[in-house]
Short mmCIF file of C-alpha atoms and ligand atoms in Angstrom, two decimals:
data_model
loop_
_atom_site.label_atom_id
_atom_site.label_comp_id
_atom_site.label_asym_id
_atom_site.label_seq_id
_atom_site.Cartn_x
_atom_site.Cartn_y
_atom_site.Cartn_z
CA MET M 1487 -112.57 5.26 21.72
CA THR M 1488 -112.49 1.77 20.18
CA ASP M 1489 -110.09 -0.59 21.96
CA VAL M 1490 -107.25 -1.65 19.71
CA ALA M 1491 -104.60 -4.34 19.69
CA LYS M 1492 -101.21 -3.14 18.47
CA LEU M 1493 -99.53 -5.46 15.97
CA ASP M 1494 -95.82 -4.73 15.53
CA LEU M 1495 -94.35 -6.38 12.44
CA GLY M 1496 -91.01 -4.61 12.72
CA ASP M 1497 -91.11 -2.39 9.68
CA LYS M 1498 -94.89 -2.19 9.85
CA LYS M 1499 -97.21 -1.48 12.77
CA ILE M 1500 -101.01 -1.61 12.77
CA ASP M 1501 -103.78 -0.98 15.30
CA LEU M 1502 -106.36 -3.77 15.05
CA PRO M 1503 -109.79 -2.74 16.40
CA ILE M 1504 -111.05 -5.03 19.19
CA ILE M 1505 -114.70 -6.04 18.78
CA THR M 1506 -116.73 -7.12 21.82
CA GLY M 1507 -119.87 -9.22 21.41
CA SER M 1508 -123.03 -8.96 23.52
CA GLU M 1509 -121.78 -11.85 25.70
CA GLY M 1510 -118.34 -10.26 26.13
CA GLU M 1511 -116.59 -12.31 23.41
CA LYS M 1512 -113.55 -10.50 22.05
CA GLY M 1513 -112.36 -10.43 18.44
CA LEU M 1514 -109.72 -8.64 16.40
CA ASP M 1515 -110.97 -6.91 13.27
CA ILE M 1516 -108.27 -7.72 10.68
CA SER M 1517 -110.18 -6.35 7.67
CA ALA M 1518 -107.40 -3.75 7.06
CA LEU M 1519 -104.49 -6.12 7.76
CA ARG M 1520 -103.44 -7.02 4.20
CA LYS M 1521 -104.01 -3.53 2.79
CA GLU M 1522 -101.94 -1.94 5.59
CA THR M 1523 -99.22 -4.60 6.02
CA GLY M 1524 -99.35 -7.08 3.11
CA TYR M 1525 -99.82 -9.87 5.67
CA ILE M 1526 -102.76 -12.27 5.87
CA THR M 1527 -103.59 -14.66 8.70
CA LEU M 1528 -103.61 -18.48 8.39
CA ASP M 1529 -105.97 -20.61 10.53
CA ASN M 1530 -106.44 -24.25 9.51
CA GLY M 1531 -110.12 -25.17 9.88
CA PHE M 1532 -110.95 -21.64 11.06
CA VAL M 1533 -110.40 -22.76 14.66
CA ASN M 1534 -109.72 -19.18 15.79
CA THR M 1535 -111.44 -17.24 13.01
CA GLY M 1536 -114.83 -15.55 13.15
CA SER M 1537 -116.53 -15.38 9.74
CA CYS M 1538 -119.33 -13.01 10.65
CA LYS M 1539 -121.30 -11.26 13.36
CA SER M 1540 -124.57 -12.99 14.15
CA ALA M 1541 -127.44 -12.41 16.58
CA ILE M 1542 -129.04 -15.83 16.20
CA THR M 1543 -127.28 -18.43 18.38
CA PHE M 1544 -124.83 -18.15 21.26
CA LEU M 1545 -122.56 -20.97 22.38
CA ASP M 1546 -120.18 -21.07 25.31
CA GLY M 1547 -118.11 -24.23 24.82
CA GLU M 1548 -116.38 -24.00 28.19
CA LYS M 1549 -119.66 -23.64 30.14
CA GLY M 1550 -121.80 -25.88 27.91
CA ILE M 1551 -124.20 -23.03 27.08
CA LEU M 1552 -126.46 -23.01 24.00
CA ARG M 1553 -129.08 -20.26 23.48
CA TYR M 1554 -131.27 -19.43 20.47
CA ARG M 1555 -131.87 -15.66 20.39
CA GLY M 1556 -130.98 -15.56 24.10
CA TYR M 1557 -133.31 -18.37 25.20
CA PRO M 1558 -131.52 -21.35 26.87
CA ILE M 1559 -131.87 -24.59 24.90
CA GLU M 1560 -133.05 -26.38 28.07
CA GLN M 1561 -136.10 -24.07 28.34
CA LEU M 1562 -136.93 -24.27 24.64
CA ALA M 1563 -136.67 -28.08 24.63
CA GLU M 1564 -138.99 -28.25 27.64
CA LYS M 1565 -141.53 -25.54 26.78
CA SER M 1566 -141.45 -24.70 23.07
CA SER M 1567 -142.25 -26.44 19.78
CA PHE M 1568 -140.10 -26.88 16.69
CA LEU M 1569 -142.15 -24.44 14.60
CA GLU M 1570 -142.14 -21.86 17.39
CA VAL M 1571 -138.34 -22.23 17.62
CA SER M 1572 -138.15 -21.90 13.82
CA TYR M 1573 -140.11 -18.65 14.09
CA LEU M 1574 -137.80 -17.47 16.91
CA LEU M 1575 -134.64 -18.23 14.92
CA LYS M 1576 -136.01 -16.40 11.90
CA PHE M 1577 -137.61 -13.30 13.47
CA GLY M 1578 -135.60 -13.03 16.69
CA GLU M 1579 -138.57 -12.96 19.06
CA LEU M 1580 -141.03 -15.53 20.41
CA PRO M 1581 -144.29 -15.21 18.44
CA SER M 1582 -147.72 -14.26 19.73
CA LYS M 1583 -150.25 -17.05 19.29
CA LYS M 1584 -151.67 -15.14 16.31
CA ASP M 1585 -148.23 -14.76 14.69
CA LEU M 1586 -147.42 -18.44 15.20
CA ASP M 1587 -150.77 -19.49 13.71
CA PHE M 1588 -150.08 -17.29 10.67
CA PHE M 1589 -146.53 -18.73 10.36
CA GLU M 1590 -147.91 -22.27 10.50
CA GLU M 1591 -150.65 -21.43 7.96
CA LYS M 1592 -147.98 -20.18 5.57
CA ILE M 1593 -146.06 -23.45 5.94
CA THR M 1594 -149.29 -25.38 5.39
CA SER M 1595 -149.81 -23.61 2.07
CA PHE M 1596 -146.74 -25.42 0.71
CA ALA M 1597 -147.68 -28.88 1.92
CA THR M 1598 -147.31 -30.41 -1.55
CA LEU M 1599 -144.55 -31.06 -4.09
CA PRO M 1600 -144.50 -30.21 -7.82
CA GLU M 1601 -145.29 -33.31 -9.90
CA GLY M 1602 -141.88 -33.07 -11.55
CA ILE M 1603 -140.24 -33.44 -8.15
CA THR M 1604 -142.25 -36.54 -7.26
CA ASN M 1605 -141.40 -37.98 -10.70
CA MET M 1606 -137.73 -37.28 -9.91
CA LEU M 1607 -138.04 -38.97 -6.52
CA ASP M 1608 -139.57 -42.02 -8.21
CA GLN M 1609 -136.46 -42.38 -10.40
CA PHE M 1610 -133.97 -42.83 -7.56
CA PRO M 1611 -132.84 -46.41 -6.81
CA LYS M 1612 -134.75 -47.72 -3.78
CA ASP M 1613 -131.42 -48.15 -1.96
CA ALA M 1614 -130.12 -44.67 -2.78
CA HIS M 1615 -128.74 -42.96 0.33
CA PRO M 1616 -131.48 -40.57 1.50
CA MET M 1617 -128.97 -37.73 1.90
CA ALA M 1618 -128.17 -37.95 -1.83
CA VAL M 1619 -131.90 -37.70 -2.49
CA MET M 1620 -132.33 -34.73 -0.13
CA SER M 1621 -129.42 -32.81 -1.61
CA ALA M 1622 -130.27 -33.43 -5.27
CA THR M 1623 -133.99 -32.83 -4.87
CA THR M 1624 -133.55 -29.67 -2.83
CA ALA M 1625 -131.30 -28.19 -5.52
CA ALA M 1626 -133.77 -29.35 -8.18
CA LEU M 1627 -136.55 -27.24 -6.60
CA ALA M 1628 -134.81 -24.25 -8.25
CA GLY M 1629 -135.98 -25.68 -11.58
CA PHE M 1630 -139.60 -25.46 -10.50
CA TYR M 1631 -139.57 -22.04 -8.84
CA PRO M 1632 -137.67 -19.74 -11.24
CA GLU M 1633 -138.93 -16.69 -9.36
CA PHE M 1634 -136.33 -17.53 -6.69
CA LEU M 1635 -133.49 -17.23 -9.22
CA LYS M 1636 -133.83 -13.45 -9.39
CA THR M 1637 -131.53 -11.54 -7.02
CA PRO M 1638 -131.86 -9.90 -4.62
CA LEU M 1639 -134.96 -11.61 -3.27
CA THR M 1640 -137.61 -9.39 -1.72
CA ASP M 1641 -138.50 -9.81 1.96
CA VAL M 1642 -141.73 -11.49 0.86
CA GLN M 1643 -139.77 -13.99 -1.26
CA ARG M 1644 -137.33 -14.73 1.60
CA ASP M 1645 -140.30 -15.30 3.93
CA ARG M 1646 -141.85 -17.62 1.38
CA ALA M 1647 -138.59 -19.55 0.90
CA PHE M 1648 -138.39 -20.13 4.65
CA ALA M 1649 -141.94 -21.50 4.90
CA GLN M 1650 -141.79 -23.43 1.63
CA MET M 1651 -138.58 -25.29 2.47
CA LEU M 1652 -139.70 -26.18 5.99
CA ALA M 1653 -142.81 -27.72 4.42
CA GLN M 1654 -141.34 -29.35 1.33
CA LEU M 1655 -138.11 -30.92 2.62
CA LYS M 1656 -139.92 -33.05 5.17
CA ILE M 1657 -142.33 -34.20 2.43
CA ILE M 1658 -139.38 -35.09 0.18
CA ALA M 1659 -137.81 -37.11 3.00
CA ALA M 1660 -140.99 -39.02 3.82
CA TYR M 1661 -141.99 -39.50 0.14
CA PHE M 1662 -138.66 -41.14 -0.72
CA TYR M 1663 -138.72 -43.28 2.43
CA ARG M 1664 -142.19 -44.66 1.55
CA ARG M 1665 -141.07 -45.32 -2.02
CA SER M 1666 -137.89 -47.04 -0.78
CA GLN M 1667 -140.12 -49.34 1.31
CA GLY M 1668 -142.34 -50.09 -1.68
CA LYS M 1669 -145.22 -48.21 -0.05
CA GLU M 1670 -147.53 -45.53 -1.41
CA PRO M 1671 -146.42 -42.07 -0.25
CA ARG M 1672 -148.83 -40.29 2.10
CA ARG M 1673 -149.82 -36.64 1.74
CA SER M 1674 -148.96 -34.06 4.38
CA HIS M 1675 -151.56 -33.16 7.01
CA PRO M 1676 -149.99 -30.06 8.64
CA SER M 1677 -152.90 -29.84 11.09
CA LEU M 1678 -151.30 -32.81 12.88
CA GLY M 1679 -148.34 -30.59 13.82
CA PHE M 1680 -144.93 -30.61 12.14
CA SER M 1681 -143.40 -33.71 13.75
CA LYS M 1682 -146.56 -35.81 13.97
CA ASP M 1683 -147.32 -34.99 10.33
CA PHE M 1684 -143.82 -36.14 9.36
CA LEU M 1685 -144.10 -39.40 11.30
CA ASN M 1686 -147.55 -39.99 9.81
CA MET M 1687 -146.18 -39.50 6.28
CA MET M 1688 -143.36 -41.90 7.12
CA PHE M 1689 -145.14 -44.68 9.02
CA PHE M 1690 -148.84 -44.38 8.16
CA GLU M 1691 -150.77 -47.61 8.67
CA GLU M 1692 -154.53 -47.90 8.37
CA GLY M 1693 -156.18 -47.70 11.77
CA LYS M 1694 -152.94 -46.74 13.55
CA GLU M 1695 -152.42 -43.30 15.11
CA ILE M 1696 -148.99 -41.76 15.67
CA ASP M 1697 -148.43 -41.53 19.43
CA ASP M 1698 -148.38 -37.90 20.62
CA GLU M 1699 -145.48 -38.53 23.02
CA VAL M 1700 -143.44 -40.12 20.23
CA ALA M 1701 -144.15 -37.06 18.06
CA LYS M 1702 -143.17 -34.80 20.96
CA ALA M 1703 -139.85 -36.65 21.36
CA LEU M 1704 -139.06 -36.03 17.68
CA ASP M 1705 -140.12 -32.39 18.02
CA ILE M 1706 -137.65 -31.98 20.89
CA LEU M 1707 -134.89 -33.55 18.78
CA PHE M 1708 -135.68 -31.10 15.96
CA ILE M 1709 -135.50 -28.20 18.46
CA LEU M 1710 -132.10 -29.41 19.73
CA HIS M 1711 -130.73 -29.56 16.16
CA ALA M 1712 -132.24 -26.28 14.93
CA ASP M 1713 -129.12 -24.13 14.90
CA HIS M 1714 -125.55 -24.12 16.17
CA GLU M 1715 -123.89 -20.84 15.06
CA GLN M 1716 -121.03 -21.20 12.55
CA ASN M 1717 -120.76 -25.01 12.29
CA CYS M 1718 -119.46 -26.54 9.07
CA SER M 1719 -122.82 -26.73 7.27
CA ALA M 1720 -124.07 -23.30 8.41
CA SER M 1721 -120.77 -21.79 7.25
CA THR M 1722 -121.21 -23.60 3.93
CA VAL M 1723 -124.70 -22.09 3.60
CA ARG M 1724 -123.24 -18.63 4.26
CA VAL M 1725 -120.42 -19.12 1.75
CA ILE M 1726 -122.75 -20.34 -1.03
CA GLY M 1727 -125.38 -17.72 -0.18
CA SER M 1728 -122.73 -14.96 -0.24
CA SER M 1729 -122.45 -15.41 -4.01
CA GLN M 1730 -126.22 -14.78 -4.25
CA ALA M 1731 -126.78 -18.35 -5.44
CA ASN M 1732 -130.46 -19.27 -5.16
CA VAL M 1733 -131.77 -20.47 -1.79
CA PHE M 1734 -132.33 -24.07 -2.99
CA ALA M 1735 -128.70 -24.41 -4.15
CA THR M 1736 -127.58 -22.76 -0.91
CA ILE M 1737 -129.46 -25.20 1.34
CA SER M 1738 -128.50 -28.16 -0.85
CA GLY M 1739 -124.86 -27.27 -0.17
CA GLY M 1740 -125.57 -27.18 3.55
CA ILE M 1741 -127.09 -30.67 3.29
CA ASP M 1742 -123.95 -31.95 1.57
CA ALA M 1743 -121.65 -30.46 4.20
CA LEU M 1744 -123.77 -31.94 7.00
CA TRP M 1745 -123.53 -35.41 5.39
CA GLY M 1746 -119.86 -35.71 6.32
CA PRO M 1747 -119.16 -38.29 9.09
CA LEU M 1748 -117.24 -35.69 11.09
CA HIS M 1749 -120.38 -33.49 11.12
CA GLY M 1750 -124.04 -34.52 10.92
CA GLY M 1751 -123.21 -37.86 9.32
CA ALA M 1752 -121.80 -38.86 12.71
CA ASN M 1753 -125.26 -39.82 14.04
CA GLN M 1754 -125.46 -42.66 11.50
CA LYS M 1755 -121.83 -43.65 12.23
CA VAL M 1756 -122.50 -43.77 15.99
CA LEU M 1757 -125.28 -46.34 15.54
CA GLU M 1758 -123.11 -48.38 13.18
CA MET M 1759 -120.24 -48.18 15.69
CA LEU M 1760 -122.48 -49.34 18.57
CA GLU M 1761 -123.78 -52.20 16.41
CA GLU M 1762 -120.18 -53.16 15.52
CA ILE M 1763 -119.28 -53.21 19.22
CA GLN M 1764 -122.36 -55.30 19.95
CA ALA M 1765 -121.45 -57.74 17.16
CA ALA M 1766 -117.92 -57.98 18.63
CA GLY M 1767 -119.39 -59.15 21.92
CA GLY M 1768 -119.95 -55.73 23.50
CA ASP M 1769 -116.29 -55.15 24.38
CA TYR M 1770 -116.38 -51.36 24.15
CA LYS M 1771 -113.04 -51.04 25.97
CA LYS M 1772 -111.31 -52.51 22.91
CA PHE M 1773 -112.90 -49.80 20.75
CA LEU M 1774 -111.79 -47.08 23.15
CA GLU M 1775 -108.21 -48.32 22.73
CA LYS M 1776 -108.64 -48.22 18.94
CA ALA M 1777 -109.88 -44.62 19.19
CA LYS M 1778 -106.76 -43.68 21.17
CA ASP M 1779 -104.37 -45.41 18.76
CA LYS M 1780 -102.82 -42.80 16.46
CA ASN M 1781 -102.07 -45.54 13.93
CA ASP M 1782 -105.74 -46.47 13.77
CA SER M 1783 -108.07 -44.18 11.80
CA PHE M 1784 -110.99 -45.24 14.02
CA ARG M 1785 -112.54 -42.38 16.00
CA LEU M 1786 -115.14 -42.64 18.74
CA MET M 1787 -118.08 -41.33 16.74
CA GLY M 1788 -120.38 -38.99 18.65
CA PHE M 1789 -117.50 -37.88 20.86
CA GLY M 1790 -115.62 -34.58 20.78
CA HIS M 1791 -116.56 -31.15 19.54
CA ARG M 1792 -114.79 -28.12 18.09
CA VAL M 1793 -116.56 -25.74 20.48
CA TYR M 1794 -117.82 -27.73 23.49
CA LYS M 1795 -114.79 -28.45 25.65
CA ASN M 1796 -117.12 -29.69 28.34
CA PHE M 1797 -120.50 -31.39 27.99
CA ASP M 1798 -122.72 -30.68 24.96
CA PRO M 1799 -125.98 -29.46 26.56
CA ARG M 1800 -127.94 -31.14 23.78
CA ALA M 1801 -126.38 -34.53 24.54
CA THR M 1802 -127.42 -34.13 28.18
CA ILE M 1803 -131.05 -33.54 27.16
CA ILE M 1804 -131.05 -36.33 24.54
CA LYS M 1805 -129.56 -38.81 27.02
CA LYS M 1806 -132.49 -38.10 29.38
CA GLN M 1807 -134.95 -38.41 26.48
CA CYS M 1808 -133.53 -41.85 25.69
CA ASP M 1809 -134.73 -43.18 29.04
CA ILE M 1810 -138.16 -41.52 28.67
CA ILE M 1811 -138.81 -42.77 25.12
CA LEU M 1812 -137.45 -46.30 25.60
CA GLU M 1813 -139.56 -46.68 28.74
CA LYS M 1814 -142.64 -45.23 26.96
CA LEU M 1815 -142.17 -47.64 24.08
CA ASN M 1816 -141.18 -50.46 26.42
CA ILE M 1817 -137.92 -51.01 24.51
CA GLN M 1818 -134.79 -52.49 26.05
CA ASP M 1819 -132.02 -51.47 23.66
CA PRO M 1820 -128.66 -53.09 24.46
CA LEU M 1821 -127.02 -50.40 22.33
CA LEU M 1822 -127.98 -47.84 24.98
CA ASP M 1823 -126.15 -49.89 27.61
CA ILE M 1824 -123.09 -50.05 25.34
CA ALA M 1825 -123.29 -46.27 24.77
CA ARG M 1826 -123.53 -45.60 28.49
CA GLY M 1827 -120.59 -47.94 29.16
CA LEU M 1828 -118.50 -46.18 26.52
CA GLU M 1829 -119.29 -42.78 28.00
CA THR M 1830 -118.44 -43.85 31.55
CA GLU M 1831 -115.19 -45.48 30.44
CA ALA M 1832 -114.16 -42.48 28.30
CA ARG M 1833 -114.92 -40.02 31.09
CA ASN M 1834 -112.39 -41.87 33.24
CA ASP M 1835 -109.74 -42.18 30.53
CA ASP M 1836 -107.00 -39.56 30.45
CA TYR M 1837 -106.83 -39.62 26.63
CA PHE M 1838 -110.41 -38.35 26.39
CA VAL M 1839 -110.40 -36.19 29.52
CA SER M 1840 -107.13 -34.43 28.59
CA ARG M 1841 -108.55 -33.64 25.14
CA ASN M 1842 -111.94 -32.54 26.50
CA LEU M 1843 -113.72 -35.23 24.49
CA TYR M 1844 -117.32 -35.69 25.67
CA PRO M 1845 -120.48 -37.02 24.02
CA ASN M 1846 -121.87 -34.58 21.46
CA VAL M 1847 -125.36 -34.18 20.02
CA ASP M 1848 -124.90 -37.24 17.81
CA PHE M 1849 -123.91 -39.75 20.48
CA TYR M 1850 -127.34 -40.62 21.87
CA SER M 1851 -129.69 -39.23 19.19
CA GLY M 1852 -129.51 -42.38 17.07
CA ILE M 1853 -130.80 -44.51 19.96
CA ILE M 1854 -134.00 -42.45 19.95
CA TYR M 1855 -134.33 -42.33 16.16
CA LYS M 1856 -133.98 -46.14 16.14
CA ALA M 1857 -136.65 -46.44 18.85
CA LEU M 1858 -138.95 -44.20 16.77
CA GLY M 1859 -138.50 -46.56 13.80
CA ILE M 1860 -136.32 -44.18 11.77
CA PRO M 1861 -133.90 -46.26 9.64
CA THR M 1862 -130.20 -45.63 10.34
CA GLU M 1863 -129.59 -44.23 6.86
CA MET M 1864 -132.17 -41.51 7.56
CA PHE M 1865 -130.61 -40.31 10.80
CA THR M 1866 -128.72 -37.50 9.07
CA VAL M 1867 -131.90 -36.58 7.17
CA MET M 1868 -133.44 -35.97 10.61
CA PHE M 1869 -130.54 -33.64 11.30
CA VAL M 1870 -131.29 -31.82 8.01
CA LEU M 1871 -134.95 -31.31 8.93
CA GLY M 1872 -133.96 -30.05 12.39
CA ARG M 1873 -131.16 -27.76 11.16
CA LEU M 1874 -133.13 -26.29 8.25
CA PRO M 1875 -134.55 -23.28 10.16
CA GLY M 1876 -131.09 -22.43 11.46
CA TRP M 1877 -129.56 -22.54 8.00
CA LEU M 1878 -132.42 -20.42 6.61
CA ALA M 1879 -132.23 -17.91 9.50
CA GLN M 1880 -128.47 -17.48 8.99
CA TRP M 1881 -128.92 -17.19 5.20
CA LYS M 1882 -131.61 -14.50 5.77
CA GLU M 1883 -129.40 -12.66 8.31
CA MET M 1884 -126.51 -12.63 5.84
CA ARG M 1885 -128.63 -11.61 2.82
CA GLU M 1886 -130.17 -8.76 4.81
CA ASP M 1887 -126.76 -7.50 5.96
CA ALA M 1888 -125.81 -4.66 3.60
CA SER M 1889 -122.15 -5.10 4.61
CA SER M 1890 -122.14 -8.78 3.63
CA LYS M 1891 -119.48 -9.59 1.01
CA ILE M 1892 -118.89 -12.63 -1.19
CA ALA M 1893 -116.81 -15.15 0.77
CA ARG M 1894 -113.36 -15.33 -0.80
CA PRO M 1895 -110.55 -16.40 1.61
CA ARG M 1896 -106.86 -15.93 0.80
CA GLN M 1897 -104.08 -18.57 0.96
CA ILE M 1898 -100.37 -18.97 1.59
CA TYR M 1899 -98.95 -20.36 -1.69
CA THR M 1900 -96.42 -23.19 -1.21
CA GLY M 1901 -96.08 -24.40 -4.81
CA ALA M 1902 -93.37 -24.01 -7.47
CA ASN M 1903 -91.82 -20.60 -8.13
CA GLU M 1904 -91.95 -19.15 -11.64
CA ARG M 1905 -90.52 -21.45 -14.33
CA ASN M 1906 -90.69 -21.72 -18.13
CA TYR M 1907 -92.67 -24.21 -20.21
CA THR M 1908 -90.48 -26.98 -21.65
CA PRO M 1909 -91.00 -29.13 -24.73
CA PHE M 1910 -91.30 -32.91 -24.44
CA SER M 1911 -87.67 -33.32 -25.55
CA GLU M 1912 -86.52 -31.50 -22.41
CA ARG M 1913 -88.74 -33.29 -19.87
C1 LIG D 2904 -121.53 -32.06 14.91
O1 LIG D 2904 -119.47 -27.55 14.88
C2 LIG D 2904 -120.69 -27.87 15.34
O2 LIG D 2904 -121.35 -27.12 16.04
C3 LIG D 2904 -121.15 -29.26 14.88
C4 LIG D 2904 -122.46 -29.78 15.48
C5 LIG D 2904 -123.65 -28.94 15.07
O3 LIG D 2904 -124.65 -28.92 15.80
O4 LIG D 2904 -123.63 -28.40 13.93
O5 LIG D 2904 -122.35 -29.79 16.89
C6 LIG D 2904 -122.75 -31.20 14.99
O6 LIG D 2904 -120.91 -32.11 13.87
C7 LIG D 2904 -121.06 -32.77 16.14
C8 LIG D 2904 -119.73 -33.54 15.90
C9 LIG D 2904 -120.07 -34.88 15.22
N1 LIG D 2904 -118.82 -35.58 14.81
C10 LIG D 2904 -118.37 -36.66 15.46
O7 LIG D 2904 -118.89 -37.12 16.46
C11 LIG D 2904 -117.14 -37.30 14.82
C12 LIG D 2904 -116.10 -37.68 15.89
N2 LIG D 2904 -115.54 -36.42 16.44
C13 LIG D 2904 -114.34 -35.91 15.88
O8 LIG D 2904 -113.99 -36.28 14.60
C14 LIG D 2904 -113.95 -34.51 16.35
O9 LIG D 2904 -114.08 -34.49 17.70
C15 LIG D 2904 -114.68 -33.32 15.74
C16 LIG D 2904 -114.66 -33.36 14.25
C17 LIG D 2904 -116.09 -33.25 16.22
C18 LIG D 2904 -113.96 -32.05 16.21
O10 LIG D 2904 -112.69 -32.07 15.65
P1 LIG D 2904 -111.60 -30.94 15.97
O11 LIG D 2904 -112.21 -29.85 16.78
O12 LIG D 2904 -110.94 -30.59 14.68
O13 LIG D 2904 -110.63 -31.69 16.93
P2 LIG D 2904 -109.33 -32.45 16.46
O14 LIG D 2904 -109.66 -33.37 15.32
O15 LIG D 2904 -108.25 -31.46 16.27
O16 LIG D 2904 -109.04 -33.38 17.74
C19 LIG D 2904 -108.27 -32.88 18.84
C20 LIG D 2904 -107.64 -34.14 19.43
C21 LIG D 2904 -106.86 -34.97 18.41
O17 LIG D 2904 -105.88 -35.72 19.12
P3 LIG D 2904 -104.33 -35.09 19.17
O18 LIG D 2904 -103.93 -34.86 17.74
O19 LIG D 2904 -104.43 -33.83 20.01
O20 LIG D 2904 -103.53 -36.18 19.85
O21 LIG D 2904 -108.67 -35.01 19.92
C22 LIG D 2904 -108.64 -36.24 19.19
C23 LIG D 2904 -107.89 -35.96 17.92
O22 LIG D 2904 -107.28 -37.16 17.42
N3 LIG D 2904 -110.04 -36.57 18.90
C24 LIG D 2904 -110.56 -37.79 18.97
C25 LIG D 2904 -111.92 -37.64 18.69
N4 LIG D 2904 -112.20 -36.33 18.47
C26 LIG D 2904 -111.03 -35.68 18.59
N5 LIG D 2904 -109.98 -38.98 19.23
C27 LIG D 2904 -110.83 -40.07 19.19
N6 LIG D 2904 -112.16 -40.00 18.95
C28 LIG D 2904 -112.73 -38.80 18.69
N7 LIG D 2904 -114.03 -38.73 18.43
#
């Protein structure tokens, strides 16, 4: 017998089925609520609302747990690679060596861009924000691959979309960066490995080799960003994909949602905030007071999270990586000292502790990107490249779910009641 919750609305009563997830999470199935009672639910920002069932990523915000297909993020960051994690997110299982080689070969086969796309990239102003370039160019790919406009896509086409976008979006990012620096773009050499190939396309200099440990640090950052269940941008991907819009438009929408400073755009804002504190003499306590002041719109960027009400396990790993990379590159970054001071001060401040505000994935990641030579404006592009397999895995999961419906929420109307049109003379 399915457990039910009894909802008594006075003149109406309804049994709401209780759903239990594989980690014991409980939910109320309200799919019959409006039909049976005329009521809907209202939940600003979907704080309490599940939009789907998913088998891809599990978070426990109270315990600081993050797992991709059941594998703890700490183990994947230490032992896996970004492409292996991409395979895991997509297929649900760790690949055999043969399967991973085949997956990587498929990505290699798309290691170029259509000429029309490179022409488009050449037209952007050199100082265009790279996220505008990523979003526009990703959507534009639909103009070059009309076979992806047919719906529904076959399994083969969905597989191809996954591999093609993993290959092409990193080329788009690096191509525009080189152009913005007045340098000749470099072609992709997938045999270098995903992250080393990207860094080589970005920073190629004759006679200089990309350091393997630097490439590994970026690969770990991509792993840490690869998926995060129903965050704002993944939910956006699901909503757009639910209308059967093509995969390029769907991912382009995810890029736009991620750009917001409350979401992935926060990693750029954190660096800018740390630089502002540094320019103001390093007095981070003054900025903490600003963040607590309700009359001040300033927020401590990189702090707080909708789900993690304890530490963000990714921030813990990234913070450790900061020390490793800065030591490896022999960099003393005063911004890291400011970040550490901010974190220590906030952890002892009741405003932050009482609201469970801790560093999130964006708080320390910018310190590493900066050390790797990534320009601040490209930090959120790094988040795009990391999150891409998660978006694509969730899009695939939704498109393959026969019960999936077009996303169309309801509302509670609070506007004018019925009234008649009046001529100018009566207004
Ligand atoms: C990401 O969802 C995901 O999984 C996202 C992500 C992923 O991998 O996809 O993890 C990536 O987006 C990380 C978050 C990056 N954003 C930032 O760092 C921006 C700064 N953080 C906040 O704006 C905020 O914490 C959010 C947006 C992350 C979460 O917002 P919520 O859950 O809607 O929380 P809220 O705004 O309701 O805040 C609750 C309280 C409020 O105070 P009160 O009204 O209770 O007095 O906490 C305060 C807020 O004012 N608060 C902050 C704060 N974050 C929340 N106060 C100061 N500084 C902050 N950063």
